XYZ file of C-alpha atoms in Angstrom:
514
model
C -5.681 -22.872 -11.238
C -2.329 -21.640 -12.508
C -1.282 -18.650 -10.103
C -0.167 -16.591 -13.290
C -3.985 -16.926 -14.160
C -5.466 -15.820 -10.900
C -8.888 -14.741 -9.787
C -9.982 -13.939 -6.674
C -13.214 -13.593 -4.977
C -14.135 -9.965 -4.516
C -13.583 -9.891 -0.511
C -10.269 -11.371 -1.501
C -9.504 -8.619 -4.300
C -10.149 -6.166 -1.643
C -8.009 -8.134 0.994
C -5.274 -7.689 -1.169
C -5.701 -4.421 -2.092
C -5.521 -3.064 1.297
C -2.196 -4.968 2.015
C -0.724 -3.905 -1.700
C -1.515 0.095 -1.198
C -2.269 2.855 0.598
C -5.556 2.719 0.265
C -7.819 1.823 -3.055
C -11.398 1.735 -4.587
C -14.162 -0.042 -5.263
C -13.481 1.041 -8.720
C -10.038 -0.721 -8.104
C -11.467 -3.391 -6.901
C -13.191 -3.977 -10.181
C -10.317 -3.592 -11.478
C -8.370 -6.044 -10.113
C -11.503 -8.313 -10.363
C -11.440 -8.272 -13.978
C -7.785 -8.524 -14.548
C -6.229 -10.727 -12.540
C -3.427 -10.406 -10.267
C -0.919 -11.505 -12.444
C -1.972 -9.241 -14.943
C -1.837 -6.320 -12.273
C 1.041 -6.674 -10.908
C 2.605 -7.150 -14.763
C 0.517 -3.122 -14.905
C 1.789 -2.028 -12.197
C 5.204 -2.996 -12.522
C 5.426 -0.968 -15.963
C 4.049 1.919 -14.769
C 6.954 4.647 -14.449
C 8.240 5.244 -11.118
C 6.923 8.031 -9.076
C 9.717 9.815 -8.069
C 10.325 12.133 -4.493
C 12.727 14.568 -5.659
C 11.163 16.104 -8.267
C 8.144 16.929 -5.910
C 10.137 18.099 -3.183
C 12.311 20.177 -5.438
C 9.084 21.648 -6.889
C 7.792 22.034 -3.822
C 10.618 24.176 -2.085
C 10.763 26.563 -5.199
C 7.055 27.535 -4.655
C 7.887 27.852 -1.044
C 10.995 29.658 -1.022
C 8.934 32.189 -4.206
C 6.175 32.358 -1.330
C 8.653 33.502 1.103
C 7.837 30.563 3.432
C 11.044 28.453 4.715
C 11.154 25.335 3.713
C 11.349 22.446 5.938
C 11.027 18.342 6.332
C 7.042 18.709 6.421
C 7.761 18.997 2.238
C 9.161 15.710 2.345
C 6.641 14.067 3.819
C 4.169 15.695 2.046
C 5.623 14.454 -0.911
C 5.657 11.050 0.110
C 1.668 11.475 1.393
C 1.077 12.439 -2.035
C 2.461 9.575 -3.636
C 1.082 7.392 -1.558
C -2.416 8.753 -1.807
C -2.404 9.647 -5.765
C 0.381 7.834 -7.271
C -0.252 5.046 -10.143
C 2.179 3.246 -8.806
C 1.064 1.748 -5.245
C 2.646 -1.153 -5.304
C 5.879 0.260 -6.040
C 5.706 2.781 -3.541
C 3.943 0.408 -0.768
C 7.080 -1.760 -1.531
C 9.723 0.904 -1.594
C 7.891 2.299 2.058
C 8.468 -1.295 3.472
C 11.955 -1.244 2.280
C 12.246 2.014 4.422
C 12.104 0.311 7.475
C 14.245 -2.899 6.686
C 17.318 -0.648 5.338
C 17.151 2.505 7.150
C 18.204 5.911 7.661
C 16.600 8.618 9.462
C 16.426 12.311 9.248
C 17.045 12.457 13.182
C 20.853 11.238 12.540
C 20.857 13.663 9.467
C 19.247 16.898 10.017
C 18.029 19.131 7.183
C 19.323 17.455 4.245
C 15.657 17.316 3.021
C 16.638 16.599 -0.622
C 19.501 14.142 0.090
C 16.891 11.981 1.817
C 14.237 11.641 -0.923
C 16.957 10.671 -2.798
C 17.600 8.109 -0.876
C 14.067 7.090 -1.111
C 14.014 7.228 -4.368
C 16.432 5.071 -4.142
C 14.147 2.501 -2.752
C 11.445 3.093 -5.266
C 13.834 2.616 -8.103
C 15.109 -1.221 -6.694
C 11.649 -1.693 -5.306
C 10.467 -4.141 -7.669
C 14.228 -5.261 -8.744
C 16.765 -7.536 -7.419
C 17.895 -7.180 -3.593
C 21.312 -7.565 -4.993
C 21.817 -4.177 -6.937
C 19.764 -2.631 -3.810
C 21.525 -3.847 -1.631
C 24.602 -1.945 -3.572
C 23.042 1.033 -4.593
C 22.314 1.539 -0.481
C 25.598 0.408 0.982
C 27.307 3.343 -1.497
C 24.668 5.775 -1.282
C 26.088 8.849 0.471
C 23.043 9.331 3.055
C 23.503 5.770 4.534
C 27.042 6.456 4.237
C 26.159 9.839 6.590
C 23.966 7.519 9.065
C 25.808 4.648 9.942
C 29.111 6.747 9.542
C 30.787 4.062 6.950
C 31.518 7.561 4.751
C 35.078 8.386 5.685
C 35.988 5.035 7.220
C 39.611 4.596 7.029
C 41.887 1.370 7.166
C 43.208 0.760 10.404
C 46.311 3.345 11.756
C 47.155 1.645 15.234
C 49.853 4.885 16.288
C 47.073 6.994 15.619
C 44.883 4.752 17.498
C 42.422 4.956 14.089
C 39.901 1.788 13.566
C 37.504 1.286 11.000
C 34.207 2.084 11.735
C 32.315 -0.656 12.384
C 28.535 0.567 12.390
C 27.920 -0.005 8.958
C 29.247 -3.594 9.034
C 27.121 -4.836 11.917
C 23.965 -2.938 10.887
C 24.154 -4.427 7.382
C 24.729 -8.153 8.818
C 22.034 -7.883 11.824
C 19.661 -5.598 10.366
C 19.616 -5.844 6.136
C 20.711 -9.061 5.385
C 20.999 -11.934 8.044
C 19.917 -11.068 11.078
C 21.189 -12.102 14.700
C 20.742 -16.312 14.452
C 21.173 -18.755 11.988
C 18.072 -20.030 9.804
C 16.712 -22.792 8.254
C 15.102 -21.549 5.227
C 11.916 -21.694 7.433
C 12.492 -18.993 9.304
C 13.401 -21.078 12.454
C 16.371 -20.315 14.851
C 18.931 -23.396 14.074
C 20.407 -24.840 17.455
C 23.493 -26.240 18.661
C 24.518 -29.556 20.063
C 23.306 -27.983 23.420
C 20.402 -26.770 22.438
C 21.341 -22.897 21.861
C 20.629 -20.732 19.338
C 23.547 -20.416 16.477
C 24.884 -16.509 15.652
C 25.482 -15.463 12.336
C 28.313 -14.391 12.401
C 30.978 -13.028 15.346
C 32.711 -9.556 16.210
C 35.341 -10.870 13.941
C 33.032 -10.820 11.094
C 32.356 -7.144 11.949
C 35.736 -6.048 12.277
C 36.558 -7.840 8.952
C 33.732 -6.521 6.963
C 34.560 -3.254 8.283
C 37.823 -3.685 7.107
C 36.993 -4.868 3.919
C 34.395 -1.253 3.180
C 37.124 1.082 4.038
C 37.872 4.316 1.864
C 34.307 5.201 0.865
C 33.776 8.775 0.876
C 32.357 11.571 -1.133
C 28.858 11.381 -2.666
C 26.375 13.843 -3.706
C 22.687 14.432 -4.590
C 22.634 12.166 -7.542
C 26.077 10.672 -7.537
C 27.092 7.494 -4.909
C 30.185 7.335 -2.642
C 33.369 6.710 -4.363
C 36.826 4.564 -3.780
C 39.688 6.599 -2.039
C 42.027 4.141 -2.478
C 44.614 5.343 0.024
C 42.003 4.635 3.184
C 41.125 1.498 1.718
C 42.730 -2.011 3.664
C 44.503 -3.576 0.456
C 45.137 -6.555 3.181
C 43.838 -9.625 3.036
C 40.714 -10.465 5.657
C 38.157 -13.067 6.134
C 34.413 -12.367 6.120
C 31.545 -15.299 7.193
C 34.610 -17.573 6.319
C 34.827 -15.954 2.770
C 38.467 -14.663 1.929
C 39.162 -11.630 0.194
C 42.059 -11.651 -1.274
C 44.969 -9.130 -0.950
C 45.367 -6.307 -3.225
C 41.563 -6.208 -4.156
C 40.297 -2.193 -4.429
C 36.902 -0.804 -2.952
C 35.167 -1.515 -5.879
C 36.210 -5.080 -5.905
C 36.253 -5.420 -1.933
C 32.677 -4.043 -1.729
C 31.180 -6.190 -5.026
C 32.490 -9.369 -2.711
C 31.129 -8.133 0.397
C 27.871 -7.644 -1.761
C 27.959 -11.298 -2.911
C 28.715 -12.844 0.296
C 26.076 -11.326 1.838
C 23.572 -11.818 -0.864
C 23.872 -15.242 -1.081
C 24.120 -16.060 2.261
C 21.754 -18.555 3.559
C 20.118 -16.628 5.873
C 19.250 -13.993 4.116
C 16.277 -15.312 1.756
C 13.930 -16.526 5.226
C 15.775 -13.673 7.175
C 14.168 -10.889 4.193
C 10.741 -12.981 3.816
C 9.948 -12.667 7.424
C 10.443 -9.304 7.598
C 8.284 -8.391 4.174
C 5.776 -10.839 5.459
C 5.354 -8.861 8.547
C 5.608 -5.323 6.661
C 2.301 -6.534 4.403
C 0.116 -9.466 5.787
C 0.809 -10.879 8.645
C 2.702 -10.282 12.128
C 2.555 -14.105 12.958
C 3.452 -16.139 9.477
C 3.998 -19.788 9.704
C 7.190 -21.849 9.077
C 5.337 -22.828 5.579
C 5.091 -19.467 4.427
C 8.442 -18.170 4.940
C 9.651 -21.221 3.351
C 7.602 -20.597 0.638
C 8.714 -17.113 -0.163
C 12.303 -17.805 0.651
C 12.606 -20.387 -1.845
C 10.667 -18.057 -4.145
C 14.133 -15.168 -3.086
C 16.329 -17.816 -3.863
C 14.948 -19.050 -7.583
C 12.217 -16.557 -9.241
C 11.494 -19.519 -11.142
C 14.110 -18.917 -14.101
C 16.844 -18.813 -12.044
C 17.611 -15.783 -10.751
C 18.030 -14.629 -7.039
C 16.711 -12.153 -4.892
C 13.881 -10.538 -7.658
C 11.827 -8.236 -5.558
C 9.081 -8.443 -7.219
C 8.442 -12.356 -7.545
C 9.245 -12.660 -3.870
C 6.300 -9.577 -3.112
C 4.042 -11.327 -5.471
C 4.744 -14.513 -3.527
C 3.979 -12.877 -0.395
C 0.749 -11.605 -1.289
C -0.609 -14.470 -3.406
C 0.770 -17.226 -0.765
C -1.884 -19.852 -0.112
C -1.946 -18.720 3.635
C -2.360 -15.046 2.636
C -5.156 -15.733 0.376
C -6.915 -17.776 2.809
C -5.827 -16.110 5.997
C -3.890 -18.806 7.887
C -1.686 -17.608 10.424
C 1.140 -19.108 13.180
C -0.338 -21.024 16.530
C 2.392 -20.100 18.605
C 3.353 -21.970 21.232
C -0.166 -23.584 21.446
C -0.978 -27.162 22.011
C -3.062 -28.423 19.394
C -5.781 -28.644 21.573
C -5.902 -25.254 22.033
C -5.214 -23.892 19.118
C -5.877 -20.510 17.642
C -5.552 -18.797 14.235
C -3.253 -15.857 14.784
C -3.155 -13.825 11.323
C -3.266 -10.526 9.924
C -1.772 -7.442 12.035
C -2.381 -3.997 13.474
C -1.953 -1.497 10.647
C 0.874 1.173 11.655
C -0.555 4.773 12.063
C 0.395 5.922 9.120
C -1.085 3.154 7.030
C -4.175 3.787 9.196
C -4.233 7.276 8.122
C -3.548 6.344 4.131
C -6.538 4.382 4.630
C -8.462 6.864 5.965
C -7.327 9.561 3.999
C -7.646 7.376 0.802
C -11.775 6.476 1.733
C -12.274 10.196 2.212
C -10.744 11.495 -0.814
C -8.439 13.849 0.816
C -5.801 16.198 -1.160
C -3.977 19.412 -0.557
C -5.680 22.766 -0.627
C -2.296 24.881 -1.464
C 0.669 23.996 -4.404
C 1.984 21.784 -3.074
C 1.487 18.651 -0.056
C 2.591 19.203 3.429
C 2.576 17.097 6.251
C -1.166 18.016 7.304
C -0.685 15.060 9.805
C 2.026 16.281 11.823
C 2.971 12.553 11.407
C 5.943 12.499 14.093
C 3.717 14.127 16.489
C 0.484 12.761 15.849
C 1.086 9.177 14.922
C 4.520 8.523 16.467
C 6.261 8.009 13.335
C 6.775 9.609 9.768
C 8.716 7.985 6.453
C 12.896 8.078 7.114
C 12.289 9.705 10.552
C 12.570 6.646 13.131
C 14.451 7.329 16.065
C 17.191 4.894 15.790
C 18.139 2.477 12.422
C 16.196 -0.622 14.704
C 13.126 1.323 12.965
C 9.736 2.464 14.026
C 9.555 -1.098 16.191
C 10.998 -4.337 16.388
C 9.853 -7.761 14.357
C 9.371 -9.502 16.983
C 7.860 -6.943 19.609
C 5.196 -8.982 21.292
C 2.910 -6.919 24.408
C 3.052 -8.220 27.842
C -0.214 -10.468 27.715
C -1.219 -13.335 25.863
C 0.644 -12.920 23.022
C 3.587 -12.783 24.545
C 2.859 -16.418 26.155
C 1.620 -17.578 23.009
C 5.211 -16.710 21.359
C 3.125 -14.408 18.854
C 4.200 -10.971 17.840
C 2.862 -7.561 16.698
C 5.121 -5.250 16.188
C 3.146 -2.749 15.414
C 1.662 -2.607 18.975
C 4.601 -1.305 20.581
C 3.832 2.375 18.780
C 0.029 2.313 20.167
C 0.759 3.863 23.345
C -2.419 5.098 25.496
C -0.652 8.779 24.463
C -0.144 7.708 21.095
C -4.113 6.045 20.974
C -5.158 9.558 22.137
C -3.562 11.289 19.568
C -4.395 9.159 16.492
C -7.853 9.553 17.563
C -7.621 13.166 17.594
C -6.101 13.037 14.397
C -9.130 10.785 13.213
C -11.812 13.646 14.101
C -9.532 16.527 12.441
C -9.543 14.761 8.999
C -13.300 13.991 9.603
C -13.829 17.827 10.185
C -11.066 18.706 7.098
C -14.028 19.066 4.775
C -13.961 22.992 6.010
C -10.410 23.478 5.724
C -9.415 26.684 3.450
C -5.988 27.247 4.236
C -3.031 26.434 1.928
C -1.575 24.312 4.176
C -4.589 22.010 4.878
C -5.519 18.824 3.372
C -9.339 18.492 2.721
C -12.351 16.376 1.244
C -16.129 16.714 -0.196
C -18.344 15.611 2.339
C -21.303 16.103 0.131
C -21.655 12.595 -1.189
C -21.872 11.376 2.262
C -24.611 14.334 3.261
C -26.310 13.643 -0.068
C -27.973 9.926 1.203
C -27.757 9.918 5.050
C -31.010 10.244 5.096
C -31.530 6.821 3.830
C -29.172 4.183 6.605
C -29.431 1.762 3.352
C -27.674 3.870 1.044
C -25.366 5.371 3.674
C -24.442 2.083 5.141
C -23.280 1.047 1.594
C -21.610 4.161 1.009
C -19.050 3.806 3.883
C -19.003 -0.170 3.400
C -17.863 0.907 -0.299
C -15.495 3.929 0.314
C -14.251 2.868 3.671
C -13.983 -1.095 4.113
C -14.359 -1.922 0.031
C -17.168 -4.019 0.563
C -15.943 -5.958 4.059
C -17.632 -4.033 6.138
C -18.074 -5.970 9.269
C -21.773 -6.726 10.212
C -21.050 -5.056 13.793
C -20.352 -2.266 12.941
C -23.282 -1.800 10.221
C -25.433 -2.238 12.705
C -24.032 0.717 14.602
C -24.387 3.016 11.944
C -27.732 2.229 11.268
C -28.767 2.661 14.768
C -26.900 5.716 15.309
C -28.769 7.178 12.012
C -32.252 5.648 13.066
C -32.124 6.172 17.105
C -29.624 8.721 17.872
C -29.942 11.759 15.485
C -32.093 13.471 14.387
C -32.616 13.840 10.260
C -32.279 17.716 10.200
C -28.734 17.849 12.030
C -27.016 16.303 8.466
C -23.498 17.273 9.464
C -23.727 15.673 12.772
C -25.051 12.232 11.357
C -22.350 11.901 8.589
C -19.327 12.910 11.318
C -20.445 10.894 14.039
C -21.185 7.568 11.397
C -18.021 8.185 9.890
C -16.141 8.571 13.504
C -17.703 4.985 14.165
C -16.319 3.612 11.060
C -12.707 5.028 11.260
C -12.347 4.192 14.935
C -13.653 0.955 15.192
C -11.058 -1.742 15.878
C -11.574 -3.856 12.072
C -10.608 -0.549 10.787
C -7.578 -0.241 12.811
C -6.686 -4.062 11.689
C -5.934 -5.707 8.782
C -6.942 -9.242 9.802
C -10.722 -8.453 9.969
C -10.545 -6.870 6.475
C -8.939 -10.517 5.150
């Protein structure tokens, strides 16, 4: 069967759902079921993009006309509001793992609330475009330009003692294009004649690039970084063993830089890996990155780096589909299939919030989560531009001598553990919430059939796993309904069933949902 005439199996619509949004339906499921996934990602690519700015704009008016002071937990609420109501999931599921390839973080920023969901909007505009014109639109945007201080880099003034900054340069070689080593288009480290691993480039390549993106400055809300020629190196340097030519401007200096970088070798695997990682699995084999690299480099008419063919590879990929995941290091007699990951907290919490029907109780979304806080993390707000975690963070243990990954582990502190859980029961007991500030939900369809562990137990298999509800974990609902508690204390039943559903660990995973 022709993948641009695809049907999957209904645990398999669901499988993908849950990597392709926030959270979804069985209604979506249906969907998606009678469509096709070419035809739905063709839908959801035309839907308009959902926008931050607007929201947080609207947002701070009704604050500021409230006399409340507005602060980041708008932001965020804006982005938990797209993420839990917007048409346009895949866009913004795509434009969130974007976030943490090419990032910037309101801890190296401060209150320049707005500025930020620009720059996320940013993201949700190239999302489903070409890494090419992202890849531009970032590098001049006047937030990045703020975070990894290229804004105001000047050419070199040696009796000053005045260097180009070079943070931009290496962050945009290590961390949003190439990466540290040299790759076959399979992801794997290419060696040496002795053996070692290959870098991608050297601090010359830094220095030079850093050269070459002098005399950006300037910028506003809506309006990039511009040329001031006078800063700007007019010499000649030598980037990756690409020359740039003497007397070139910014403009034509940075389009270069853009080019070399772009169609570097390294960065189709190098970009694959990472998506891979952000949306199916923390352990993908050689064959998959391969797959979607080559799918980076030619869309299949041609052109380069389209976002969205390379996501829809991702998620459609033969090993994705049937969940086939990296053995490590593991002899073949031993061997293991490693796939799927540990969702992120804040995917968790979509989830959750998503099977509960959540939503805001006031004008406008806040960050009822306390996200930072509570989950250890919160959109644009990582502690360093390394993001939330690294790609290849791997626990002390047997992944670690399997030469397997999750990243995602290295957030899931005992502390952290604690606090998600907490957060878990608060959203569980939200269906009381009356302030303005509070998110809540109806509990009543869930009080409405507890009575019956049939109907329940299909209830929370449909609103809470979409139908791939493990059997383990049915069978501790129904006993907890049938052995545990009693039929007249209602309330008590539906919180503790649903506490068993959102906590247990195929809830907290996205391999035992595939």
């Amino acid at each position: 069967m022709s993948v641009h005439s695809l049907y999957l199996s209904k645990s398999q619509n669901a499988a993908f759902l849950y990597r392709a949004t926030f959270g979804s339906t069985l209604d979506d499921v249906t969907h998606l079921q009678n469509i096709g996934v070419q035809q739905w990602f063709e839908e959801q690519s035309q839907l308009p993009p959902s926008y931050h700015l607007p929201v947080v704009q609207q947002a701070t008016a009704i604050a500021i006309a409230n006399l409340d002071k507005p602060n980041s937990t708008i932001r965020t609420g804006a982005w938990y509001q797209h993420a839990l109501t917007a048409p346009d999931q895949l866009r913004q599921r795509m434009a969130y793992a974007l976030s943490q390839i090419l990032v910037i973080s309101q801890q190296g920023l401060g209150n320049r609330h707005d500025e930020i969901a620009a720059y996320y909007d940013l993201l949700v505009q190239h999302s489903l475009g070409n890494f090419k014109d992202l890849l531009r639109d970032v590098t001049t945007n006047p937030m990045m330009g703020r975070y990894l201080t290229l804004r105001g880099s000047r050419k070199a003034n040696p009796k000053k003692n005045s260097f180009p900054d070079e943070n931009y340069a290496r962050e945009v070689m290590q961390l949003f294009t190439l990466g540290l080593w040299r790759l076959n288009n399979r992801g794997e480290a290419l060696l040496d004649s002795n053996g070692q691993k290959i870098p991608t480039y050297q601090q010359d390549d830094v220095q030079e690039l850093a050269r070459v993106l002098t005399g950006w400055t300037g910028g506003s809300l809506h309006v990039p970084m511009y040329g001031k020629e006078k800063f700007h190196d007019y010499d000649e340097k030598v980037v990756l063993g690409q020359t740039f030519p003497a007397g070139q401007n910014t403009q034509q200096d940075l389009e270069q830089a853009i080019e070399v970088l772009f169609n570097h070798p390294n960065t189709p695997p190098f970009i694959a890996n990472l998506l891979i990682k952000r949306f199916v699995t923390s352990n993908p084999r050689p064959e998959y990155i391969e797959r979607v690299a080559q799918t980076f480099i030619n869309n299949g008419m041609g052109v380069r780096g389209d976002l969205k063919a390379t996501l829809f590879a991702i998620l459609t990929d033969e090993d994705a589909l049937n969940s086939i995941g990296s053995q490590g290091n593991q002899s073949p007699q031993q061997q293991h299939n490693h796939f799927g990951l540990i969702k992120e907290p804040i995917l968790m919490i979509t989830n959750q919030a998503k099977a509960l029907g959540m939503s805001t109780i006031g004008d406008y979304w806040r960050d009822f989560m306390s996200s930072s806080r509570t989950l250890g993390q919160s959109p644009l707000n990582s502690e360093t531009v390394f993001n939330f975690y690294l790609p290849d963070f791997a626990p002390q243990g047997i992944l670690e001598e399997r030469g397997l990954t999750s990243p995602e582990a290295s957030l899931l502190t005992t502390y952290q553990m604690q606090m998600i859980h907490n957060k878990i029961v608060q959203n569980i007991e939200s269906h009381k919430n009356k302030k303005s500030t509070q998110w809540r939900y109806d509990i009543t369809p869930f009080l409405a059939v507890h009575q019956d562990p049939d109907a329940y137990t299909q209830l929370i298999n449909e609103r809470i796993f979409l139908g791939l509800m493990p059997a383990r974990v049915h069978q501790q609902i129904v006993e907890a309904l049938t052995l545990h508690i009693p039929l007249k204390q209602d309330l008590r039943r539906v919180k503790t069933t649903l506490y068993i559903a959102f906590t247990a660990p195929e809830f907290f995973t996205q391999e035992a949902l595939a």
